[in-house]
XYZ file of C-alpha atoms in Angstrom:
711
model
C -111.879 -158.335 221.360
C -109.860 -155.868 219.196
C -106.232 -155.232 220.175
C -104.532 -152.106 221.039
C -101.658 -152.096 218.586
C -99.639 -149.544 220.486
C -99.646 -151.361 223.757
C -98.884 -154.567 221.764
C -95.565 -153.167 220.050
C -94.446 -151.573 223.174
C -95.065 -154.752 225.141
C -92.869 -156.836 222.519
C -90.030 -154.262 222.521
C -90.112 -154.239 226.263
C -90.202 -158.135 226.349
C -87.011 -158.202 223.745
C -85.098 -155.752 225.638
C -85.935 -155.697 229.416
C -83.314 -158.139 230.577
C -80.415 -156.025 228.718
C -81.805 -152.811 229.927
C -81.740 -154.059 233.560
C -77.912 -154.469 233.452
C -77.165 -151.649 231.294
C -76.489 -148.230 233.145
C -76.502 -144.899 231.267
C -75.064 -142.669 233.972
C -72.488 -140.370 232.023
C -72.455 -137.093 233.348
C -72.256 -135.620 229.907
C -75.873 -135.304 228.493
C -74.646 -135.279 224.730
C -72.605 -138.614 225.427
C -75.453 -140.145 227.387
C -77.820 -139.514 224.699
C -75.363 -141.175 222.143
C -75.086 -144.202 224.284
C -78.769 -144.541 225.142
C -80.062 -143.877 221.651
C -77.492 -146.293 219.749
C -78.270 -148.958 222.560
C -82.243 -148.674 221.918
C -81.415 -148.839 218.031
C -79.373 -151.953 218.350
C -81.866 -153.688 220.837
C -85.070 -152.622 219.209
C -84.953 -151.797 215.573
C -86.517 -153.931 213.139
C -83.495 -154.331 210.958
C -80.490 -153.051 213.035
C -77.501 -152.191 211.246
C -73.703 -152.842 211.870
C -72.063 -149.625 213.381
C -68.945 -149.900 211.273
C -66.768 -147.796 208.905
C -69.325 -148.029 206.058
C -72.118 -146.646 208.622
C -69.694 -144.014 209.726
C -69.208 -142.797 205.962
C -73.012 -142.684 205.266
C -73.492 -140.552 208.567
C -70.634 -138.441 207.636
C -71.931 -137.561 204.262
C -75.649 -136.879 205.370
C -74.600 -134.943 208.375
C -72.405 -132.573 206.459
C -75.026 -131.966 203.804
C -77.345 -131.074 206.658
C -74.935 -128.285 207.984
C -73.916 -126.937 204.566
C -75.688 -128.504 201.738
C -75.247 -125.299 199.454
C -71.561 -125.343 200.270
C -71.359 -121.516 201.092
C -69.979 -121.771 204.648
C -67.139 -124.344 205.069
C -63.746 -124.237 203.087
C -61.987 -127.131 201.696
C -59.480 -126.950 204.316
C -62.416 -127.361 206.810
C -63.489 -130.552 204.962
C -60.114 -131.844 205.035
C -59.799 -131.489 208.569
C -63.320 -133.292 208.879
C -62.434 -136.087 206.701
C -60.081 -137.350 209.389
C -63.441 -138.577 211.046
C -65.210 -139.902 207.960
C -64.456 -143.556 209.005
C -64.395 -142.835 212.591
C -67.967 -141.952 213.532
C -68.582 -145.580 214.508
C -65.652 -145.328 216.925
C -66.750 -141.995 218.275
C -70.416 -143.671 218.975
C -68.693 -146.844 220.671
C -66.642 -144.982 222.844
C -69.284 -142.202 223.663
C -67.071 -139.486 222.094
C -68.347 -136.092 220.506
C -64.988 -134.695 219.122
C -66.262 -134.650 215.429
C -69.353 -132.844 216.459
C -67.776 -130.309 218.657
C -65.234 -129.655 215.723
C -67.966 -129.126 213.137
C -70.316 -127.369 215.445
C -67.783 -124.545 216.397
C -66.381 -124.281 213.104
C -69.794 -123.798 211.510
C -70.579 -120.931 214.163
C -67.257 -119.179 213.187
C -68.082 -119.606 209.341
C -71.486 -118.320 209.709
C -70.332 -115.256 211.414
C -68.032 -114.758 208.600
C -70.561 -115.286 205.995
C -72.930 -112.795 207.587
C -70.236 -110.125 206.954
C -69.865 -111.268 203.415
C -73.312 -111.046 202.223
C -73.792 -107.695 203.988
C -70.715 -106.311 202.269
C -72.041 -107.738 198.670
C -75.327 -106.513 199.134
C -74.161 -102.814 199.798
C -73.358 -102.444 196.226
C -75.520 -102.593 192.895
C -75.405 -105.683 190.816
C -74.366 -105.518 187.200
C -77.112 -107.517 185.325
C -75.693 -106.676 181.802
C -72.808 -108.952 182.411
C -72.696 -112.365 180.759
C -72.495 -115.081 183.549
C -74.407 -118.038 185.003
C -74.959 -119.995 188.000
C -75.362 -123.829 188.811
C -78.025 -124.131 191.681
C -77.181 -128.029 191.910
C -74.537 -127.664 194.603
C -74.174 -131.568 195.074
C -71.123 -131.831 192.774
C -69.627 -128.392 193.687
C -66.252 -128.327 195.031
C -65.870 -126.586 198.324
C -64.009 -123.397 198.065
C -60.254 -122.910 198.756
C -60.081 -119.353 199.767
C -62.282 -116.345 201.061
C -62.147 -114.814 197.498
C -63.681 -117.893 196.194
C -66.248 -117.852 199.049
C -67.176 -114.280 198.254
C -67.683 -115.206 194.858
C -69.853 -118.072 195.428
C -72.098 -115.895 197.563
C -71.952 -113.127 195.171
C -73.617 -115.367 192.369
C -76.197 -116.825 194.799
C -77.095 -113.274 195.880
C -76.963 -111.989 192.657
C -79.409 -114.666 191.351
C -81.958 -114.099 194.240
C -81.848 -110.486 193.601
C -82.346 -110.933 189.852
C -85.303 -112.957 190.258
C -86.977 -110.264 192.440
C -85.820 -107.354 190.112
C -87.231 -108.994 187.078
C -90.646 -109.262 189.072
C -90.540 -105.737 190.014
C -89.864 -104.541 186.677
C -92.965 -106.651 185.269
C -94.993 -104.983 188.142
C -93.961 -101.634 187.117
C -94.812 -101.988 183.588
C -98.442 -103.314 184.639
C -99.133 -100.235 186.452
C -98.047 -98.157 183.982
C -100.286 -100.249 181.432
C -103.298 -99.764 183.850
C -102.669 -96.131 184.368
C -100.704 -94.119 181.719
C -100.122 -91.264 184.241
C -98.276 -93.734 186.631
C -94.769 -92.727 186.880
C -92.503 -95.542 186.919
C -89.540 -96.237 189.125
C -86.104 -96.247 187.850
C -84.263 -99.443 187.107
C -81.838 -98.297 189.745
C -84.521 -97.876 192.457
C -85.979 -101.273 191.409
C -82.371 -102.811 191.763
C -81.877 -101.278 195.237
C -85.181 -102.555 196.307
C -84.660 -105.947 195.340
C -81.364 -106.174 197.008
C -83.018 -104.936 200.251
C -85.507 -107.903 199.787
C -82.572 -110.425 199.589
C -80.877 -108.649 202.583
C -84.100 -108.995 204.364
C -84.616 -112.747 203.666
C -80.911 -113.395 204.809
C -81.538 -111.321 208.019
C -84.646 -113.231 208.838
C -82.505 -116.601 208.148
C -79.919 -115.454 210.609
C -82.482 -114.430 213.201
C -83.834 -117.916 213.034
C -80.193 -119.406 213.195
C -79.340 -117.137 216.155
C -82.196 -118.653 218.175
C -80.596 -122.274 217.567
C -78.727 -123.640 220.602
C -76.071 -126.191 220.694
C -78.677 -128.877 221.373
C -80.535 -128.083 218.338
C -77.468 -128.831 216.195
C -76.771 -131.869 218.153
C -80.131 -133.094 217.330
C -79.105 -132.829 213.716
C -76.162 -134.964 214.314
C -78.298 -137.467 216.128
C -80.505 -137.863 213.264
C -77.939 -138.318 210.961
C -76.972 -141.413 212.975
C -80.522 -142.865 213.531
C -81.687 -142.059 210.043
C -78.857 -144.284 208.827
C -80.773 -147.144 209.877
C -84.073 -146.207 207.851
C -85.958 -143.141 206.835
C -88.523 -143.104 209.513
C -86.184 -143.695 212.536
C -85.806 -140.266 214.218
C -84.878 -138.633 217.414
C -87.239 -136.062 219.034
C -85.910 -133.583 221.418
C -88.394 -132.638 224.071
C -90.157 -129.868 222.218
C -90.089 -131.774 218.945
C -91.925 -134.551 220.901
C -94.495 -132.115 222.079
C -95.075 -131.042 218.452
C -95.544 -134.604 217.248
C -97.911 -135.320 219.843
C -99.868 -132.121 218.983
C -99.841 -133.286 215.180
C -101.260 -136.794 215.889
C -103.749 -135.785 218.143
C -104.804 -132.343 216.713
C -105.009 -130.937 220.099
C -103.043 -128.738 222.353
C -103.449 -126.756 225.695
C -103.099 -123.077 225.320
C -104.688 -119.869 223.946
C -105.037 -120.897 220.293
C -102.701 -118.701 218.381
C -100.006 -119.370 215.887
C -96.971 -117.349 216.553
C -93.850 -116.287 214.311
C -90.610 -114.468 215.106
C -89.848 -111.442 212.889
C -86.682 -109.706 214.090
C -87.068 -109.369 217.793
C -90.997 -109.638 217.899
C -93.256 -112.252 218.453
C -96.295 -112.071 216.217
C -99.629 -113.568 215.954
C -99.937 -115.096 212.255
C -103.446 -116.589 212.888
C -105.827 -117.110 215.571
C -107.376 -120.418 215.776
C -111.004 -120.991 215.356
C -112.550 -121.962 218.632
C -109.861 -121.349 220.911
C -109.507 -118.784 223.984
C -107.978 -116.131 221.698
C -110.628 -116.466 219.188
C -113.334 -116.526 221.763
C -112.101 -113.466 223.424
C -112.272 -111.413 220.180
C -109.331 -109.298 221.587
C -106.484 -110.644 219.663
C -105.858 -110.479 216.027
C -103.513 -111.453 213.187
C -100.417 -109.088 213.313
C -100.644 -108.196 216.889
C -97.297 -108.336 218.630
C -96.906 -109.859 222.066
C -94.323 -108.068 224.378
C -94.820 -109.696 227.558
C -96.081 -112.679 229.329
C -97.430 -112.930 233.038
C -98.592 -116.023 234.681
C -101.569 -115.785 236.972
C -99.330 -116.727 240.118
C -96.610 -114.213 239.242
C -96.328 -110.625 240.287
C -94.520 -109.247 237.249
C -94.755 -110.100 233.567
C -91.620 -111.372 231.621
C -90.580 -109.841 228.376
C -90.363 -111.967 225.417
C -88.924 -109.289 223.172
C -85.760 -110.842 221.370
C -86.635 -114.300 223.252
C -86.369 -117.636 221.047
C -89.787 -118.530 219.656
C -89.850 -122.055 221.348
C -89.124 -120.377 224.734
C -91.804 -117.571 224.257
C -94.455 -120.493 223.147
C -93.583 -122.420 226.394
C -94.406 -119.153 228.554
C -97.799 -118.544 226.513
C -99.068 -122.031 226.467
C -100.123 -123.764 229.571
C -102.633 -126.218 231.167
C -106.366 -125.906 230.717
C -108.318 -123.432 233.123
C -104.984 -121.520 233.922
C -104.873 -117.834 233.350
C -102.130 -115.932 231.241
C -101.859 -112.212 230.659
C -100.280 -110.915 227.605
C -99.058 -107.466 226.969
C -99.905 -106.810 223.218
C -99.070 -104.247 220.727
C -102.085 -103.881 218.382
C -101.617 -104.099 214.759
C -104.135 -101.518 213.733
C -103.687 -98.568 216.056
C -100.338 -99.528 217.591
C -101.569 -99.229 221.037
C -100.639 -101.491 223.990
C -103.044 -103.316 225.927
C -103.009 -106.032 228.372
C -105.301 -109.243 227.571
C -106.102 -111.948 230.291
C -107.052 -115.303 228.755
C -108.069 -118.558 230.352
C -106.240 -121.325 228.651
C -108.062 -124.391 227.071
C -107.926 -127.394 224.873
C -107.677 -126.150 221.536
C -108.505 -128.261 218.567
C -106.567 -127.891 215.320
C -109.299 -128.132 212.902
C -107.114 -128.870 209.735
C -106.177 -132.247 211.587
C -109.619 -133.813 211.394
C -111.650 -135.437 208.897
C -114.080 -133.084 207.054
C -117.298 -134.349 205.335
C -119.425 -132.933 202.289
C -122.291 -133.863 200.114
C -122.962 -133.609 196.427
C -125.943 -134.431 194.242
C -125.577 -135.936 190.850
C -128.166 -137.379 188.679
C -130.801 -137.528 191.308
C -128.352 -139.549 193.847
C -126.593 -138.230 197.110
C -122.918 -138.877 197.382
C -120.670 -138.143 200.240
C -116.855 -137.231 200.378
C -114.886 -137.548 203.472
C -111.281 -135.952 203.467
C -109.027 -137.623 205.943
C -105.686 -135.631 206.432
C -104.120 -137.965 208.634
C -105.055 -141.190 210.791
C -105.077 -139.107 214.302
C -105.459 -140.303 217.647
C -104.460 -139.301 221.163
C -101.275 -141.383 222.160
C -102.135 -141.245 225.900
C -105.746 -142.419 225.540
C -106.993 -143.940 222.397
C -110.636 -143.501 223.550
C -110.611 -139.632 223.061
C -111.363 -138.164 219.655
C -109.743 -140.298 216.678
C -109.917 -140.607 213.107
C -111.973 -143.860 213.434
C -114.730 -142.459 215.797
C -114.938 -139.261 213.694
C -115.426 -141.067 210.404
C -118.179 -143.533 212.003
C -120.012 -140.316 213.218
C -119.868 -138.809 209.564
C -120.974 -141.962 208.032
C -123.990 -142.128 210.279
C -124.757 -138.320 209.468
C -124.330 -139.209 205.623
C -126.473 -141.945 205.897
C -129.212 -139.719 207.538
C -128.879 -137.544 204.383
C -129.829 -140.727 202.161
C -126.206 -141.143 200.970
C -125.844 -143.467 197.733
C -122.153 -143.727 197.396
C -118.842 -142.600 199.554
C -115.531 -141.232 198.455
C -112.745 -141.423 201.070
C -109.975 -138.961 199.922
C -106.625 -140.175 201.358
C -104.474 -137.820 199.104
C -101.425 -136.464 200.961
C -102.427 -138.373 203.980
C -98.921 -139.477 205.463
C -100.340 -141.843 207.943
C -100.709 -142.149 211.644
C -102.347 -144.791 214.065
C -102.516 -148.322 212.866
C -105.344 -149.098 215.188
C -107.770 -146.446 213.520
C -106.912 -147.956 210.208
C -108.476 -151.361 211.404
C -111.391 -149.700 212.966
C -112.020 -147.787 209.822
C -111.635 -150.809 207.509
C -114.145 -152.511 209.851
C -117.014 -150.120 209.035
C -116.877 -151.035 205.660
C -116.671 -155.067 205.718
C -117.713 -157.825 207.948
C -115.220 -159.298 210.167
C -111.912 -160.432 208.856
C -108.113 -159.481 208.803
C -107.026 -155.979 207.769
C -103.464 -156.047 207.985
C -100.381 -158.389 209.011
C -97.688 -157.170 211.201
C -94.366 -158.756 211.868
C -91.403 -158.064 213.908
C -87.786 -159.159 212.996
C -87.532 -162.856 214.227
C -91.006 -162.899 215.480
C -94.265 -164.816 214.196
C -96.527 -162.667 212.096
C -99.601 -161.049 213.823
C -102.982 -160.422 212.105
C -104.825 -157.515 213.155
C -108.545 -158.084 212.185
C -112.082 -156.365 212.640
C -113.812 -158.660 214.777
C -117.255 -156.908 214.642
C -119.511 -158.632 212.088
C -121.630 -155.552 211.668
C -121.124 -153.201 208.473
C -121.884 -149.544 208.901
C -121.688 -148.770 205.125
C -122.101 -151.460 202.621
C -122.600 -149.354 199.627
C -120.407 -148.114 196.794
C -116.935 -147.017 198.063
C -114.100 -145.286 196.154
C -110.835 -144.454 197.849
C -108.553 -141.433 196.377
C -105.010 -141.777 196.645
C -101.681 -140.092 195.255
C -97.871 -140.408 195.804
C -98.079 -138.983 199.145
C -100.611 -141.482 200.491
C -98.374 -143.170 202.671
C -98.284 -145.973 205.826
C -101.702 -146.175 207.413
C -103.406 -144.859 204.160
C -101.560 -147.615 202.178
C -102.843 -150.048 204.704
C -106.401 -149.025 204.402
C -106.279 -148.656 200.413
C -104.686 -152.045 200.486
C -107.134 -153.933 202.429
C -110.141 -152.309 200.577
C -108.497 -153.395 197.342
C -107.597 -156.766 198.439
C -111.293 -157.432 199.579
C -112.471 -155.786 196.270
C -114.356 -153.618 198.606
C -113.348 -150.315 197.051
C -112.075 -149.025 193.882
C -108.798 -147.140 194.192
C -108.393 -144.055 191.881
C -104.960 -142.206 191.839
C -101.286 -142.411 191.314
C -99.373 -145.118 189.690
C -98.492 -146.146 193.099
C -98.694 -144.535 196.656
C -95.634 -143.566 198.674
C -94.469 -147.055 199.508
C -93.798 -146.910 203.367
C -94.550 -150.444 204.650
C -92.951 -150.056 208.049
C -94.447 -149.366 211.683
C -92.878 -146.956 214.069
C -93.218 -146.459 217.737
C -92.320 -143.687 219.842
C -89.998 -144.826 222.813
C -89.634 -142.463 225.878
C -85.963 -142.336 226.449
C -86.493 -141.138 230.031
C -88.009 -144.535 230.916
C -84.404 -145.973 230.909
C -82.738 -143.392 233.146
C -83.213 -144.280 237.031
C -82.012 -140.806 238.120
C -81.537 -138.098 235.652
C -80.100 -134.739 236.324
C -80.580 -133.450 232.872
C -84.429 -133.075 232.774
C -86.457 -134.380 229.520
C -84.052 -136.235 227.305
C -86.569 -136.714 224.433
C -87.781 -139.684 222.572
C -86.984 -141.933 219.759
C -89.150 -142.710 216.797
C -88.279 -146.443 216.151
C -89.117 -148.630 213.356
C -89.993 -151.864 215.179
C -91.964 -153.761 212.537
C -93.142 -154.168 208.964
C -96.779 -154.407 207.901
C -98.098 -156.565 205.155
C -101.347 -156.733 203.077
C -103.884 -159.503 203.836
C -102.803 -160.859 200.446
C -99.386 -161.128 201.865
C -97.432 -158.810 199.791
C -95.612 -155.812 201.316
C -96.382 -152.072 200.614
C -92.717 -151.410 201.274
C -91.155 -149.489 198.262
C -93.952 -150.827 196.007
C -96.752 -148.919 197.593
C -100.503 -149.521 196.433
C -101.141 -149.587 192.805
C -104.387 -147.868 191.748
C -107.231 -149.574 190.196
C -107.633 -146.524 188.045
C -104.274 -144.710 187.390
C -104.590 -140.928 186.628
C -101.652 -138.679 186.287
C -101.137 -135.549 188.778
C -98.432 -133.197 189.522
C -96.376 -135.586 191.545
C -96.250 -138.263 188.690
C -92.724 -137.550 187.613
C -91.228 -136.380 191.027
C -88.900 -138.677 192.968
C -90.688 -138.283 196.368
C -91.604 -141.973 197.290
C -89.934 -144.423 199.854
C -87.878 -145.914 197.082
C -86.187 -142.327 196.618
C -85.171 -142.225 200.255
C -81.863 -143.095 201.826
C -81.605 -146.349 203.448
C -85.135 -147.694 202.949
C -85.944 -151.210 204.232
C -86.421 -153.781 201.151
C -89.750 -155.326 199.771
C -90.700 -158.748 200.598
C -93.610 -160.762 201.282
C -95.298 -163.491 203.753
C -98.043 -165.829 203.646
C -101.577 -164.442 202.835
C -104.131 -164.139 205.637
C -107.363 -166.170 205.414
C -110.111 -163.455 203.971
C -113.012 -163.476 201.790
C -113.391 -161.096 198.843
C -116.366 -158.800 199.297
C -119.344 -159.901 197.166
C -121.305 -156.757 197.393
C -120.930 -155.662 193.832
C -122.339 -157.115 190.646
C -120.224 -154.993 188.050
C -116.874 -154.478 189.830
C -114.512 -154.917 187.170
C -116.848 -153.330 184.500
C -116.842 -150.115 186.427
C -113.062 -150.110 186.551
C -112.624 -150.768 182.955
C -115.138 -147.883 182.147
C -113.352 -145.576 184.380
C -110.106 -146.143 182.695
C -111.600 -145.555 179.335
C -113.094 -142.292 180.465
C -109.503 -141.365 181.986
C -107.595 -142.233 178.800
C -109.789 -139.875 176.793
C -109.912 -137.047 179.504
C -108.325 -133.970 178.106
C -107.875 -132.139 181.677
C -105.850 -135.335 182.643
C -103.743 -134.952 179.531
C -102.973 -131.427 180.257
C -102.131 -132.158 183.881
C -99.740 -134.873 182.731
C -98.030 -132.412 180.196
C -97.739 -130.165 182.975
C -96.275 -132.424 185.451
C -93.445 -133.297 182.681
C -92.757 -129.843 182.096
C -92.348 -129.144 185.694
C -89.953 -132.108 185.989
C -87.894 -130.647 183.022
C -88.064 -127.232 184.686
C -86.633 -128.734 188.298
C -83.849 -130.693 186.574
C -82.535 -127.445 184.827
C -79.947 -126.035 187.358
C -78.086 -123.565 185.039
C -79.432 -120.004 185.088
C -78.075 -116.884 183.217
C -77.294 -113.908 185.710
C -77.810 -111.562 182.762
C -80.963 -109.780 182.814
C -81.754 -109.860 179.162
C -81.133 -113.661 178.888
C -83.104 -114.291 182.235
C -85.876 -112.139 181.203
C -86.136 -114.244 177.752
C -86.053 -117.292 179.542
C -88.607 -116.084 182.071
C -90.966 -114.888 179.270
C -90.809 -118.315 177.371
C -91.641 -120.033 180.648
C -94.492 -117.834 181.318
C -95.829 -118.535 177.844
C -95.449 -122.067 178.493
C -97.157 -121.958 181.728
C -100.062 -119.987 180.081
C -100.881 -123.240 178.263
C -101.576 -124.944 181.753
C -103.936 -122.167 183.158
C -106.917 -124.116 182.028
C -105.859 -126.621 184.797
C -106.630 -124.363 187.707
C -109.811 -122.850 185.819
C -111.196 -126.289 185.255
C -114.765 -126.532 186.696
C -117.197 -129.523 187.115
C -121.037 -129.155 187.407
C -120.733 -130.485 190.891
C -122.053 -128.363 194.077
C -120.840 -129.348 197.349
C -122.552 -128.651 200.710
C -121.828 -129.197 204.288
C -123.973 -131.384 206.511
C -126.515 -129.877 208.801
C -124.735 -129.954 211.937
C -121.941 -127.978 210.237
C -124.455 -125.636 208.956
C -125.448 -124.768 212.485
C -121.777 -124.221 213.608
C -121.317 -121.547 210.738
C -123.637 -119.279 212.552
C -121.298 -118.493 215.259
C -118.088 -119.676 213.432
C -117.638 -117.592 210.256
C -113.852 -118.927 210.057
C -115.061 -122.468 209.759
C -117.614 -121.546 207.151
C -114.830 -119.625 205.139
C -112.583 -122.719 205.329
C -115.605 -125.033 204.289
C -116.350 -122.792 201.384
C -112.924 -122.754 200.080
C -112.874 -126.529 200.235
C -116.062 -126.824 198.518
C -114.813 -124.645 195.742
C -111.546 -126.778 195.348
C -113.699 -130.026 195.167
C -115.943 -128.371 192.420
C -112.704 -127.873 190.314
C -111.354 -131.557 191.175
C -111.156 -133.730 188.231
C -110.192 -136.631 190.420
C -113.408 -136.243 192.644
C -115.522 -135.716 189.705
C -114.466 -139.053 188.294
C -114.849 -140.632 191.755
C -118.337 -139.532 191.671
C -118.912 -141.033 188.222
C -117.494 -144.395 189.477
C -119.821 -144.424 192.546
C -122.844 -143.665 190.044
C -121.696 -146.889 187.900
C -121.046 -149.247 190.674
C -124.172 -151.552 191.393
C -124.804 -153.342 194.709
C -125.603 -157.145 194.869
C -128.888 -156.763 196.307
C -129.169 -160.561 197.081
C -126.189 -160.180 199.293
C -127.572 -157.134 200.831
C -130.596 -158.827 201.764
C -128.415 -161.645 203.570
C -126.377 -158.997 205.359
C -129.393 -157.119 206.690
C -130.858 -160.436 207.943
C -127.575 -161.143 209.817
C -127.642 -157.884 211.334
C -131.202 -157.982 212.331
């Protein structure tokens, strides 16, 4: 019987801490202090590698928190920092004593400095910039000193605003010259007009930023402070405020209850940015992108509530609601400007981008399938609901009905998700056996295995990964690599996240709670290991066939994060290597040889190096002629890499028959799939994956044995 890892891990945590929690009381009348006490206690009792909360810990939290508040150093003065420094090695004491003096000091000072900065940027942007002056700016603020006076602060803001305006100004001049080339009668705008327009763009961007920060409440900033504390334990431990937890659940399950529309706040207006295919808003055909929602009325209320000027999160809370309930929206239509009342019945809305998608391609008389898996999704309340494993199983069955000869599983950019779905997916490709080993601190290891001897797909299998394939993606890729069941194509190594997190509802520890929902803590409770005993922590999974990509020279892995847990290894599990291929190593060698001579990949590698060099250059001229000269050189260099996006394979991808039927009523889904198929046809990595599948030869003797076992 397969284990439900979620229940197992929570059970282990409960067993380890239940005695302590029955005697510990959390009854501070101040919600912030209660949260500090509760979260640090759960961290100390439940974290895989709990840290000592001491002066060294305090200094790390201090630096991270201030960077989060003012990373560009354009709000706080040097005198502010000197005042804050009294707490640099005292945050540990603040935590232990349930004090929040440091937070209160920094929060109130930030509000004051933000208001002062609002006046500063508006004053600066009232006057034209002199782009003939020779000066530059360093956009790497990590080594910059905090300013000592308002004069210095204004100068820092002036340079940053001038740089932002210069970028827009240069673009506008290019646009005008292009219009003149296309139409000789076109009357070009003056440089003075363009400079003014560029300043207005900069001002508008800042006003939008302040619209966003004006909506933030004290609790939002306190969450930043709390996460500076919890992330000192490791990069993946995180505090979820109640609304953040809701978003996390939606991201993991791909489902929400509501009207099916994405919203954005601009100025005081709540605007629809996308109508989600298949949802109530989409089915009604009454709402469109760009419509503004003015009022919201629940079915049991006599009067609507105006949401003009309301925080976006509060407006969303009013609009969403349980399945089958009704909500009436007062809407200003984008096209005509007329105001309408639209009543919708809320429903379960599935966010299609969350889920696996599948296509087929024919090459040299063979049929190959590709499944793209964005994440290992599941319903945290009920695993038997739609999840990644059940969807992939259905798609493999559908692909086999189309006489599939080989399968590509694309895990690029997949950041992980449910560990149980990994075990279930891996079981589709092997006979019973261990998939991953899991270990709690001080506990015996637990081996999670596929216990179903049947194999849904025993044919050629390739897995695509990159530097952003993390956690659950790495477990699946590692298991298939250790079994020699699949050939892994992709980056030198994957992300390198070898830890397991569980979301702990903090409300469970409060016997009586006058504060309402206090949120949840995503807590690192275990580390996982490959069946060969090695950890993927820091080292990731090394591809069988290494190919360069845009991330090849960017520091984005676990090893580049703050406070990662170390690499280690344990004893291997008892597993048997797959013997279903007769030319496994030869296929890898031939693929490497192709990749070594592939001109497209060489160009991609050169582009990645160039991007790396560009990102490390933090000095920029604020003189127009010098900036333009540099920009033009960069544009010429960039043209060398145009052929990357223009690359075209001879592959044509199609949807499966069941999706073709859906397209008749869902043109949005068809458009999304057409865009995906077009992207696949330009993808050199997918092209190589198909070549590898074509080269892989099955062991027919083994196949006959497997067929007899399953019969």
